[in-house]
Amino acid sequence: MDATDISRALTRITHEILERNRDAEGVVILGIPTRGVELAERIAAKMAEVEGTTIVPGALDVTMYRDDLRLKAPRALEATNVPEDIDGRVVVLVDDVLMSGRTIRAALDALSDLGRPKAVQLAVLVDRGHRELPIRADFVGKNLPTSLAEKVRVRLSGTDGSDDSVSIEGSGA
Amino acid sequence: MKHLLSAGDLSRDEAVLILDTAEQLLSVAQRPIKKLPTLRGRTIVNLFFEDSTRTRISFEAAAKRLSADVINFSAKGSSVSKGESLKDTALTLQAMGADAVVIRHHASGAPHRLATSEWTKGAVVNAGDGTHEHPTQALLDAFTMRSRLGDLAGKNVTIVGDVLHSRVARSNALLLDTLGANVTLVAPPTLLPVGVETWPVETSYDLDASLEKADAVMMLRVQRERMNASFFPSAREYSRRYGLDVARMNRLPDHAIVLHPGPMNRGMEINADVADSDRSVIVEQVTNGVAVRMAVLYLLLGGATEGETA
């Protein structure tokens, strides 16, 4: 995927979110660090354009809720910044790649400590399969069937300082 | 980082990582559910051989907010009063499966002994040993200064009072030097420790001379309980020359802040009006202390430890 494909996918996701929830009223967009935050910002900007309102995206760091903390050296925390009260709202989580579903599981736990959303929806740029938990995305930019030996690399201009792209690296060949 | 024994052991990157982590954890205190599941199932022992209010409560709150199980041990009312040694106490705690030991001891070096011995496998956190070090206090002081003053590189910090008996002063001097601040110790000659010339600090006997350039002033408690000789003629004279009163506070730059590690002797090293003024960040220090200790416990215990498969 190149920059145009990514932009097109995000535009479509934005419209799908609006369609599903009728409008942007009561919708809170939360990105999961690091790249999910930038994607959330872009979706919020597109949404604001369509709806003619301002939409403030947030960030939700799930590090402290992960189930693999004890497998690696302690990680640095990223910012959590939830713009408004999430009680009774529809929260749309945004992440770059959906694979095992464990990050989203952690995010759901983190959300339940912050309040009680009316509903939680999930938007991802890439769904690469290999789910280990019963979790699915509501809005998918692109389904990318991969093998476990491969790596999906997402680059975003704001986070990585290079052109937007999604590529598959290190195929098992 | 396996243990936290001395503020001097921390590299600049490690210190900044602790402070940045604490900054994220500070927001947990404002949430409806003030708890993170991160250290669920871990046991942290607070081993306190010396009296303490805020440090022990702060460590306990920090551990509980991370969902760890906390066992409080104070020497009073335990077998220590029957003559049990540090070694046997430590072995007992190890047998109970402590993942971390937070120790305060009246003997300088006790945490180091515990960390380098085979008595306990857990991480050791120094919560104040004798007149040696108190690294988490230095971290929370640095955190408080950083949140009020911005990056500490090049900032002037004046530490005033009983440096000789102060573990806070030593830890702060080492940590602030690592973070790039300029530290000036101000005390009567009798209350400066031997070998202070090897510390990364300047020293002065004159408080008034170092007020105008200070970005932060840290007042130290006069530790009467550790004084076995007369270090100054009278409390009144000490207070006149080294106490922070309103007149002295008004000579500080407008942005300067006043810190005190507590407990305060109001009217001795710090005037009550100063302690309760807008410049005083003493209550903020306590709030920040919990976040800083959460960060330390998370970074010591949150990840993979030796003996667990990576």
XYZ file of C-alpha atoms in Angstrom:
483
model
C 0.000 0.000 0.000
C 1.282 3.454 -0.770
C 0.246 6.875 0.526
C -2.774 7.146 -1.805
C -4.043 3.680 -0.883
C -3.707 4.453 2.818
C -5.477 7.779 2.452
C -8.293 6.136 0.475
C -8.647 3.368 3.068
C -8.811 5.889 5.913
C -11.424 7.932 4.067
C -13.531 4.819 3.590
C -13.107 3.851 7.273
C -14.154 7.366 8.294
C -17.360 7.103 6.263
C -18.045 3.623 7.608
C -17.673 4.856 11.182
C -20.071 7.727 10.475
C -22.514 5.457 8.726
C -22.519 2.900 11.533
C -23.001 5.543 14.239
C -25.219 7.877 12.151
C -22.988 10.877 12.920
C -19.957 11.947 14.929
C -22.059 12.809 17.998
C -20.979 10.729 20.969
C -18.072 9.111 19.146
C -14.635 9.162 20.791
C -11.665 8.178 18.641
C -8.762 6.687 20.582
C -5.487 5.667 18.952
C -3.238 2.986 20.400
C 0.429 4.116 20.484
C 2.438 4.586 18.563
C 1.077 4.500 15.013
C -2.552 4.127 16.019
C -2.377 7.640 17.471
C -1.412 9.164 14.142
C -4.064 7.141 12.330
C -6.647 8.297 14.886
C -5.628 11.896 14.245
C -6.076 11.434 10.504
C -9.468 9.763 10.863
C -10.604 12.504 13.256
C -9.468 15.167 10.788
C -11.334 13.515 7.918
C -14.391 13.103 10.103
C -14.301 16.757 11.098
C -14.125 17.679 7.411
C -17.178 15.596 6.536
C -19.246 16.651 9.557
C -18.074 20.248 9.757
C -17.314 19.972 13.474
C -14.117 19.658 15.459
C -13.257 16.196 16.674
C -10.473 15.725 19.193
C -8.829 12.310 18.990
C -7.167 10.748 22.017
C -4.508 8.189 22.825
C -4.737 5.094 24.983
C -1.513 3.444 26.137
C -2.116 -0.198 26.969
C 1.388 -1.165 28.121
C 0.400 -1.648 31.761
C -2.411 -3.997 30.723
C -0.439 -6.256 28.391
C -0.232 -9.987 29.082
C 3.323 -10.331 27.763
C 5.017 -7.859 30.128
C 6.899 -10.598 31.908
C 8.369 -11.906 28.670
C 10.355 -8.786 27.822
C 12.363 -6.057 29.490
C 10.129 -3.317 30.896
C 8.966 -0.918 28.215
C 8.681 2.817 28.361
C 5.136 4.098 28.664
C 3.459 6.214 26.026
C 1.033 9.015 26.677
C -2.563 8.278 27.538
C -4.806 11.179 26.777
C -8.534 10.689 26.754
C -10.155 13.949 25.641
C -13.518 13.498 27.338
C -15.501 11.288 29.620
C -16.137 7.983 27.846
C -19.178 6.937 29.880
C -22.097 6.260 27.541
C -20.068 7.141 24.429
C -19.081 5.023 21.469
C -15.329 4.482 21.584
C -13.564 3.692 18.325
C -10.141 2.175 18.946
C -7.619 2.712 16.151
C -4.495 0.632 15.591
C -2.194 0.028 12.635
C -1.970 -3.767 12.446
C -4.341 -6.341 13.931
C -2.812 -9.760 14.466
C -3.148 -11.798 17.669
C -5.751 -9.462 19.170
C -3.837 -9.300 22.455
C -3.226 -5.555 22.232
C -6.946 -4.999 21.743
C -7.708 -7.262 24.711
C -5.387 -5.061 26.794
C -7.075 -1.945 25.414
C -10.515 -3.257 26.400
C -9.257 -3.813 29.945
C -7.746 -0.335 30.023
C -11.040 1.166 28.813
C -13.063 -0.569 31.497
C -10.869 1.121 34.125
C -11.572 4.515 32.586
C -15.324 4.246 32.386
C -18.193 2.384 30.766
C -18.525 3.138 27.059
C -21.859 2.489 25.343
C -20.026 0.460 22.710
C -16.463 -0.166 21.599
C -15.579 -0.487 17.934
C -12.240 -1.284 16.346
C -10.671 0.254 13.255
C -7.378 -1.076 11.871
C -5.353 -0.196 8.817
C -4.225 -3.770 8.213
C -5.721 -7.062 9.342
C -3.121 -9.759 8.831
C -4.933 -12.679 10.461
C -3.426 -15.127 12.992
C -5.905 -14.253 15.711
C -5.272 -15.806 19.128
C -8.360 -14.348 20.807
C -11.998 -14.008 19.751
C -11.618 -10.428 18.576
C -12.462 -8.912 15.187
C -12.219 -5.479 13.646
C -15.303 -3.454 12.692
C -13.471 -1.341 10.137
C -10.535 -2.718 8.134
C -8.337 -0.781 5.728
C -6.967 -3.857 4.023
C -6.964 -7.579 4.681
C -3.440 -8.841 4.174
C -3.080 -12.615 4.370
C 0.430 -13.325 5.654
C 2.494 -16.167 7.010
C 3.831 -16.004 10.564
C 7.387 -15.752 9.216
C 6.546 -12.462 7.549
C 6.468 -9.005 9.087
C 4.033 -6.280 8.183
C 5.707 -2.898 8.330
C 3.636 0.254 8.492
C 5.354 3.598 7.984
C 3.563 6.889 8.558
C 4.921 10.308 7.709
C 4.274 11.795 11.158
C 5.703 8.923 13.209
C 8.459 7.596 10.976
C 9.376 10.686 8.974
C 9.066 8.803 5.681
C 6.296 8.439 3.093
C 3.220 6.479 4.118
C 3.510 2.826 3.190
C 2.541 -0.692 4.178
C 4.864 -3.513 3.131
C 5.460 -7.161 3.863
C 9.026 -8.004 4.804
C 11.099 -11.083 5.499
C 8.929 -13.659 3.728
C 9.844 -17.193 4.677
C 11.323 -17.958 1.253
C 18.431 -2.090 36.478
C 18.024 -4.868 39.054
C 18.062 -2.876 42.279
C 17.782 0.777 43.226
C 20.422 1.349 45.894
C 21.971 4.693 45.091
C 20.918 7.690 43.047
C 24.500 7.676 41.779
C 24.004 4.307 40.064
C 21.486 5.786 37.649
C 22.654 6.877 34.228
C 21.064 9.962 32.748
C 18.931 7.807 30.439
C 17.724 5.603 33.273
C 16.870 8.596 35.441
C 14.977 10.274 32.611
C 13.138 7.002 31.876
C 11.980 6.818 35.506
C 10.825 10.447 35.445
C 9.029 10.047 32.091
C 7.330 6.866 33.275
C 6.257 8.619 36.472
C 4.755 11.420 34.411
C 2.454 8.946 32.641
C 1.584 7.228 35.911
C 0.676 10.487 37.626
C -2.653 10.515 35.781
C -3.682 7.227 37.409
C -4.352 9.154 40.617
C -7.016 11.225 38.852
C -8.932 8.290 37.428
C -12.067 6.769 38.927
C -10.277 3.420 39.233
C -6.825 4.166 40.638
C -5.360 0.809 39.848
C -3.333 -0.870 37.128
C -3.094 -4.666 36.848
C 0.605 -4.644 35.979
C 2.151 -6.256 39.074
C -0.713 -8.594 39.891
C 0.533 -11.600 41.829
C 3.852 -10.015 42.803
C 4.739 -9.594 46.445
C 6.478 -6.490 47.716
C 7.756 -6.344 51.277
C 8.161 -3.018 53.016
C 10.973 -3.701 55.459
C 11.178 -0.729 57.782
C 13.707 -0.780 60.591
C 13.278 2.931 61.162
C 10.229 5.122 61.664
C 8.678 6.613 58.586
C 5.304 7.977 57.641
C 5.315 9.267 54.120
C 7.905 6.975 52.565
C 6.245 3.807 53.806
C 2.728 4.934 52.957
C 3.937 6.167 49.602
C 5.583 2.856 48.714
C 2.510 1.003 49.938
C 0.176 3.137 47.830
C 2.462 2.782 44.804
C 2.604 -1.006 45.110
C -1.144 -1.293 45.627
C -1.938 0.911 42.644
C 0.057 -1.547 40.561
C -1.980 -4.444 42.062
C 0.996 -5.977 43.901
C 0.505 -7.651 47.263
C 2.133 -5.663 50.031
C 3.509 -7.005 53.291
C 4.450 -4.344 55.795
C 7.173 -5.129 58.239
C 8.266 -2.718 60.892
C 11.004 -3.532 63.350
C 8.853 -2.487 66.271
C 6.641 -5.356 67.301
C 8.590 -7.923 65.270
C 11.239 -10.487 66.117
C 13.885 -7.829 65.500
C 13.151 -6.543 68.987
C 14.022 -10.066 70.156
C 17.424 -9.722 68.506
C 16.872 -11.252 65.065
C 19.518 -10.219 62.551
C 18.967 -8.614 59.152
C 20.099 -11.859 57.543
C 17.525 -14.015 59.307
C 14.775 -11.515 58.660
C 15.728 -11.458 54.983
C 15.812 -15.253 54.765
C 12.355 -15.419 56.285
C 11.024 -12.971 53.709
C 12.715 -14.891 50.891
C 11.073 -18.081 52.100
C 7.736 -16.287 51.827
C 8.496 -15.421 48.211
C 9.131 -11.679 48.146
C 9.655 -10.344 44.624
C 10.928 -7.016 45.889
C 12.118 -5.677 49.213
C 11.789 -2.009 50.017
C 14.153 -1.415 52.895
C 14.717 1.431 55.296
C 17.462 0.843 57.811
C 19.295 2.943 60.382
C 22.639 1.520 59.230
C 24.179 3.019 56.102
C 24.792 0.262 53.555
C 22.154 -2.189 54.792
C 20.299 -2.217 51.425
C 23.601 -2.818 49.639
C 24.358 -5.738 51.938
C 20.925 -7.176 51.243
C 21.261 -6.754 47.476
C 24.703 -8.297 47.192
C 23.977 -11.187 49.546
C 22.265 -14.403 48.569
C 19.660 -13.796 51.265
C 16.974 -12.559 48.950
C 16.441 -13.066 45.231
C 14.111 -10.132 44.803
C 14.855 -6.585 43.748
C 16.049 -4.335 46.548
C 14.890 -0.735 46.742
C 16.654 1.580 49.144
C 14.067 3.631 51.021
C 16.686 5.412 53.115
C 19.720 3.934 54.845
C 21.292 5.712 57.804
C 22.876 8.966 56.693
C 23.775 7.535 53.295
C 21.130 7.646 50.551
C 17.433 7.957 49.785
C 17.224 7.609 45.991
C 13.439 7.628 45.528
C 13.255 10.904 47.466
C 15.815 12.399 45.097
C 13.820 11.118 42.120
C 10.577 12.636 43.372
C 12.347 15.920 44.130
C 13.798 15.955 40.614
C 10.360 15.076 39.215
C 8.741 17.937 41.140
C 11.416 20.398 40.042
C 11.195 19.237 36.444
C 7.428 19.613 36.324
C 7.692 23.187 37.689
C 10.922 24.383 36.081
C 11.270 22.311 32.901
C 14.478 20.507 31.945
C 16.887 20.616 34.887
C 20.068 21.038 32.823
C 21.724 24.283 33.898
C 19.250 24.988 36.714
C 20.586 26.099 40.078
C 19.430 24.117 43.100
C 20.365 25.185 46.605
C 20.175 22.571 49.351
C 20.214 24.084 52.819
C 20.694 22.703 56.302
C 21.765 19.520 57.979
C 23.704 17.991 55.077
C 25.823 15.923 57.456
C 22.932 13.720 58.592
C 20.960 13.928 55.378
C 20.628 11.000 53.010
C 18.306 13.175 50.957
C 21.068 15.703 50.292
C 23.541 13.095 49.064
C 21.043 11.380 46.769
C 19.855 14.705 45.417
C 23.391 15.953 44.796
C 24.245 12.811 42.812
C 21.015 12.689 40.823
C 20.845 16.406 40.072
C 24.437 16.290 38.848
C 23.494 13.407 36.522
C 20.586 15.482 35.223
C 22.855 18.464 34.612
C 21.753 20.836 37.378
C 24.171 22.914 39.459
C 23.896 22.110 43.139
C 24.997 24.354 45.988
C 25.024 22.988 49.513
C 24.586 25.604 52.225
C 25.215 24.636 55.842
C 27.193 25.618 58.887
C 30.707 24.103 58.694
C 29.839 21.625 61.438
C 26.958 20.208 59.398
C 28.878 19.544 56.179
C 30.173 15.964 55.918
C 33.822 15.018 55.651
C 34.754 14.548 52.011
C 32.091 16.910 50.677
C 34.760 18.365 48.363
C 34.599 15.108 46.357
C 30.844 15.572 45.732
C 29.778 17.148 42.438
C 28.607 20.315 44.235
C 29.632 23.736 45.432
C 29.471 24.518 49.120
C 28.781 27.701 50.986
C 28.295 28.806 54.606
C 26.193 31.797 53.635
C 22.540 31.252 52.732
C 21.837 34.859 51.755
C 24.548 34.817 49.090
C 23.017 31.931 47.153
C 19.364 32.994 47.131
C 19.261 35.339 44.139
C 20.351 32.802 41.537
C 18.459 29.799 42.900
C 15.748 28.179 40.759
C 14.856 25.833 43.594
C 15.636 25.815 47.303
C 15.463 22.589 49.240
C 15.342 22.905 53.008
C 16.577 19.915 55.013
C 15.286 18.885 58.382
C 17.618 19.353 61.315
C 17.923 15.746 62.455
C 18.092 16.147 66.187
C 17.719 12.408 66.758
C 21.010 11.748 64.984
C 22.924 14.514 66.744
C 25.194 13.305 69.497
C 27.090 16.564 69.883
C 26.223 20.233 69.650
C 26.621 21.245 66.051
C 25.328 24.785 66.502
C 24.973 27.043 69.561
C 21.185 27.248 69.681
C 18.117 26.506 67.627
C 17.394 30.210 67.520
C 20.763 31.042 66.058
C 20.490 28.240 63.492
C 17.082 29.451 62.458
C 18.358 33.043 62.106
C 21.250 32.087 59.851
C 19.976 29.056 57.962
C 16.201 29.114 58.291
C 14.033 30.121 55.332
C 11.762 32.943 56.380
C 9.489 35.209 54.360
C 12.154 37.904 53.917
C 14.565 35.393 52.436
C 11.853 33.811 50.289
C 11.023 37.202 48.799
C 14.608 37.546 47.612
C 14.312 34.410 45.486
C 13.614 34.828 41.739
C 9.878 34.902 40.927
C 9.818 31.420 39.418
C 11.792 29.759 42.208
C 10.211 26.987 44.244
C 10.732 25.750 47.805
C 11.034 22.056 48.601
C 11.260 20.122 51.838
C 11.486 16.328 52.084
C 9.507 16.305 55.317
C 8.889 15.971 58.138
C 9.239 19.708 58.721
C 10.314 21.465 61.880
C 8.188 24.542 61.367
C 9.894 27.574 62.801
C 13.300 25.866 62.738
C 14.629 25.375 59.209
C 11.471 26.638 57.529
C 9.026 29.313 58.566
C 5.349 28.279 58.645
C 4.364 31.102 56.274
C 6.942 29.873 53.763
C 5.820 26.266 54.078
C 2.231 27.278 53.314
C 3.050 29.781 50.558
C 2.422 29.417 46.815
C 6.066 28.720 46.170
C 6.118 25.742 48.447
C 5.681 22.465 46.534
C 5.871 20.310 49.659
C 2.416 18.758 49.277
C 3.018 18.235 45.550
C 6.183 16.329 46.445
C 4.090 13.783 48.338
C 1.673 13.290 45.411
C 4.559 12.944 42.987
C 6.253 10.503 45.339
C 3.611 7.860 44.701
C 3.946 8.180 40.910
C 7.749 8.067 41.059
C 7.695 4.968 43.264
C 5.184 3.318 40.924
C 7.599 3.996 38.074
C 10.511 2.494 40.027
C 8.539 -0.619 40.992
C 7.236 -1.039 37.446
C 10.693 -0.730 35.892
C 12.227 -3.126 38.440
C 9.458 -5.717 38.486
C 7.265 -5.144 35.450
C 9.396 -6.876 32.851
C 11.129 -10.210 32.562
C 13.381 -10.980 35.491
C 16.314 -13.326 35.632
C 15.293 -16.938 35.921
C 12.182 -16.432 33.844
C 12.298 -17.500 30.233
C 12.621 -14.645 27.829
